[in-house]
Amino acid sequence: MARAKRTERAAARRRYRAATASDPAIEGDAGEEPAPSTGRSTTSAPRQAATTAPARVGFVDAFKLSIRPLHVRPDLAALPWIARHSHALWLPILITIVSTLATAVTGATDLVTGLLFTYFVVFPAIGGVFVGGFLAPRASWLVGIVIGLVSAVCYVALGYAGKLPAGFAEQFNLNQAGSAVSAFIYSPIMGAFFASGAAWYRRFLKLSSPNRTARRASQSPKQRPGDGRTRGGGSSQKAGVKR
């Protein structure tokens, strides 16, 4: 009785193997581990995926899709993460502080310091908020507000210290309190506006010209013929032949 059962099981296994061998769709699914893939197959798949360029979006559709709604609470919650994991905040703030120190030392008399003072300190600080908005992964308007406040603090500090350039110093000294209030009001508002515009422009470029991203992804580093792996493999083979 037991021998008959074993015979039936063996026959059933033979029939199963014959059926699976004739059907290539289920071949290799019977608990077997897949064979290790070669280097050529592993490199060809990412190249094929990278060469598949996304469809280009029209100008009007890219314009509309680049607009993002305002999410106040999630953006506020994401601000610490943006400050730690991106360059959107600390890079323009660092440039603003350096521009302020350079203006205090040189008086913005040379071309470089004058440009830094104009675009990163004077409100609205177009250069700083544009850099922050372009680099911000999200909450670009909030990044613009923070950078605008920093530039307002630097401008007012230069004004009260008497380190502003001649034309700006005259306007600031006419009404110091009014100039300070104007800086702290208009600089964050204009900063949010320009930073949001920079973020929109980044998304618009990504949608209207996706081929650039595809080309960058397809340019993977190629293995040189004389790298360490090839030399190691060749030396091991030569050592075996000598032995």
XYZ file of C-alpha atoms in Angstrom, residues 19-243:
225
model
C 4.237 19.948 -17.872
C 6.432 22.669 -16.470
C 9.239 21.890 -18.896
C 6.880 22.240 -21.847
C 5.530 25.556 -20.590
C 8.264 28.245 -20.558
C 6.050 30.749 -18.774
C 6.220 28.869 -15.466
C 9.699 27.480 -15.844
C 11.861 28.163 -12.811
C 8.940 28.775 -10.437
C 9.203 25.491 -8.583
C 11.190 26.891 -5.684
C 14.452 27.176 -7.606
C 16.781 30.143 -7.145
C 17.321 32.257 -10.251
C 20.659 32.049 -11.942
C 23.075 34.914 -11.224
C 22.819 37.547 -13.884
C 25.861 38.651 -15.809
C 27.239 42.176 -15.834
C 25.929 42.765 -19.343
C 22.325 42.058 -18.396
C 22.486 44.212 -15.251
C 23.863 47.187 -17.107
C 21.564 46.894 -20.106
C 18.361 47.237 -18.080
C 19.203 50.615 -16.492
C 20.445 51.895 -19.833
C 17.215 50.908 -21.536
C 15.217 52.556 -18.741
C 17.349 55.678 -18.913
C 17.127 55.999 -22.676
C 13.332 55.985 -22.471
C 12.743 59.739 -22.422
C 9.529 61.074 -20.849
C 6.990 62.739 -23.061
C 7.392 66.457 -23.463
C 4.632 68.670 -22.101
C 3.323 71.604 -24.080
C 3.954 75.188 -23.046
C 0.440 75.856 -21.738
C 0.204 72.507 -19.918
C 3.654 72.987 -18.388
C 2.616 76.475 -17.266
C -0.484 75.119 -15.525
C 1.109 71.999 -14.048
C 3.958 74.026 -12.567
C 1.554 75.897 -10.298
C 1.280 74.339 -6.828
C -1.355 75.113 -4.188
C -0.401 76.602 -0.839
C -0.222 74.166 2.095
C 0.546 76.195 5.194
C 0.710 73.562 7.950
C 2.658 70.894 6.001
C 5.088 73.545 4.766
C 5.666 74.814 8.290
C 6.268 71.265 9.477
C 8.695 70.643 6.599
C 10.790 73.765 7.208
C 13.227 72.118 9.694
C 13.794 69.244 7.282
C 14.443 71.711 4.450
C 16.959 73.571 6.605
C 18.854 70.371 7.450
C 18.693 68.400 4.215
C 18.860 71.023 1.462
C 20.809 74.133 0.484
C 17.685 76.258 0.120
C 18.102 78.134 3.396
C 21.684 78.133 4.588
C 23.294 78.905 1.219
C 21.436 82.192 0.461
C 21.584 83.177 4.143
C 25.340 82.629 4.144
C 25.715 84.731 0.994
C 23.576 87.468 2.588
C 25.714 87.554 5.722
C 28.941 87.607 3.690
C 27.530 90.414 1.529
C 26.617 92.381 4.657
C 30.104 92.026 6.122
C 31.712 92.968 2.818
C 29.494 96.047 2.583
C 30.405 97.083 6.120
C 34.104 96.801 5.317
C 34.266 98.254 1.797
C 31.148 100.410 1.692
C 30.032 98.619 -1.512
C 32.254 100.874 -3.590
C 33.619 98.152 -5.870
C 31.591 96.277 -8.479
C 31.452 92.882 -6.779
C 30.443 94.153 -3.352
C 27.958 96.539 -4.922
C 26.236 93.674 -6.754
C 26.189 91.530 -3.630
C 24.675 94.370 -1.626
C 22.067 95.123 -4.275
C 20.876 91.535 -4.833
C 21.308 89.994 -1.371
C 20.872 92.789 1.198
C 18.680 95.575 -0.196
C 15.029 94.625 0.052
C 13.663 92.882 -1.818
C 16.759 90.651 -1.873
C 16.033 89.217 -5.319
C 19.212 87.167 -5.573
C 18.886 85.422 -2.221
C 15.205 84.561 -2.475
C 15.589 83.383 -6.060
C 18.386 80.996 -5.072
C 16.377 79.743 -2.090
C 13.194 79.238 -4.072
C 15.001 77.470 -6.891
C 16.699 75.044 -4.481
C 13.737 74.468 -2.162
C 12.185 70.992 -2.532
C 8.902 72.426 -1.224
C 7.584 75.407 0.809
C 9.409 77.884 -1.423
C 7.229 80.745 -0.210
C 8.233 80.043 3.383
C 11.892 79.860 2.408
C 11.506 83.256 0.750
C 9.994 84.726 3.909
C 12.895 83.497 6.054
C 15.522 84.788 3.636
C 13.655 88.092 3.349
C 13.668 88.504 7.114
C 17.401 87.794 7.275
C 18.125 90.358 4.565
C 15.937 92.916 6.369
C 17.870 92.359 9.604
C 21.166 92.832 7.753
C 19.954 95.991 6.007
C 18.640 97.573 9.199
C 21.830 96.630 11.060
C 23.923 98.329 8.390
C 21.659 101.371 8.579
C 21.891 101.839 12.330
C 25.639 101.157 12.232
C 26.135 103.838 9.593
C 27.644 101.373 7.121
C 25.171 101.730 4.270
C 26.381 103.194 0.964
C 25.912 106.918 0.489
C 22.593 106.899 -1.382
C 20.947 104.325 0.871
C 22.338 105.948 4.009
C 20.655 109.255 3.168
C 17.279 107.608 2.665
C 17.635 105.550 5.836
C 18.679 108.512 7.993
C 15.666 110.570 6.917
C 13.368 108.193 8.791
C 15.189 105.351 10.471
C 12.138 103.839 12.161
C 10.053 104.006 9.005
C 12.843 102.488 6.918
C 13.238 99.627 9.385
C 9.502 98.912 9.457
C 9.333 99.001 5.667
C 12.234 96.567 5.428
C 10.631 94.082 7.821
C 7.262 94.297 6.045
C 8.122 94.364 2.361
C 11.167 92.120 2.401
C 9.359 88.935 3.600
C 6.367 89.581 1.339
C 8.458 90.150 -1.755
C 10.711 87.287 -0.722
C 7.790 84.858 -0.670
C 6.641 86.121 -4.060
C 10.015 85.856 -5.798
C 10.886 82.505 -4.188
C 7.583 81.029 -5.343
C 8.284 82.333 -8.821
C 11.717 80.688 -8.803
C 10.217 77.350 -7.710
C 7.580 77.616 -10.413
C 10.284 78.332 -13.003
C 12.244 75.245 -11.915
C 9.174 73.017 -12.304
C 8.346 74.637 -15.624
C 11.816 73.893 -16.992
C 11.586 70.299 -15.793
C 8.242 69.747 -17.508
C 8.923 71.629 -20.727
C 12.384 70.119 -21.362
C 12.552 66.641 -19.775
C 15.209 65.442 -22.214
C 17.937 67.103 -20.140
C 17.106 64.962 -17.130
C 16.973 61.841 -19.286
C 20.368 62.590 -20.827
C 21.939 63.142 -17.415
C 20.506 59.860 -16.130
C 21.732 57.956 -19.197
C 25.306 59.202 -18.767
C 26.316 56.499 -16.294
C 30.009 55.959 -15.522
C 31.519 53.341 -17.804
C 34.031 50.754 -16.659
C 37.467 51.414 -18.033
C 39.418 48.547 -19.562
C 42.333 49.100 -17.237
C 40.588 49.299 -13.861
C 41.444 47.345 -10.739
C 38.979 44.516 -11.337
C 40.331 43.698 -14.755
C 43.911 43.744 -13.563
C 43.045 41.621 -10.524
C 41.243 39.045 -12.642
C 44.063 38.908 -15.162
C 46.734 38.555 -12.472
C 44.878 35.684 -10.809
C 44.555 33.876 -14.132
C 48.231 34.427 -14.930
C 49.255 33.154 -11.507
C 47.229 30.016 -12.066
C 48.880 29.421 -15.438
C 52.367 29.859 -13.941
C 51.549 27.320 -11.276
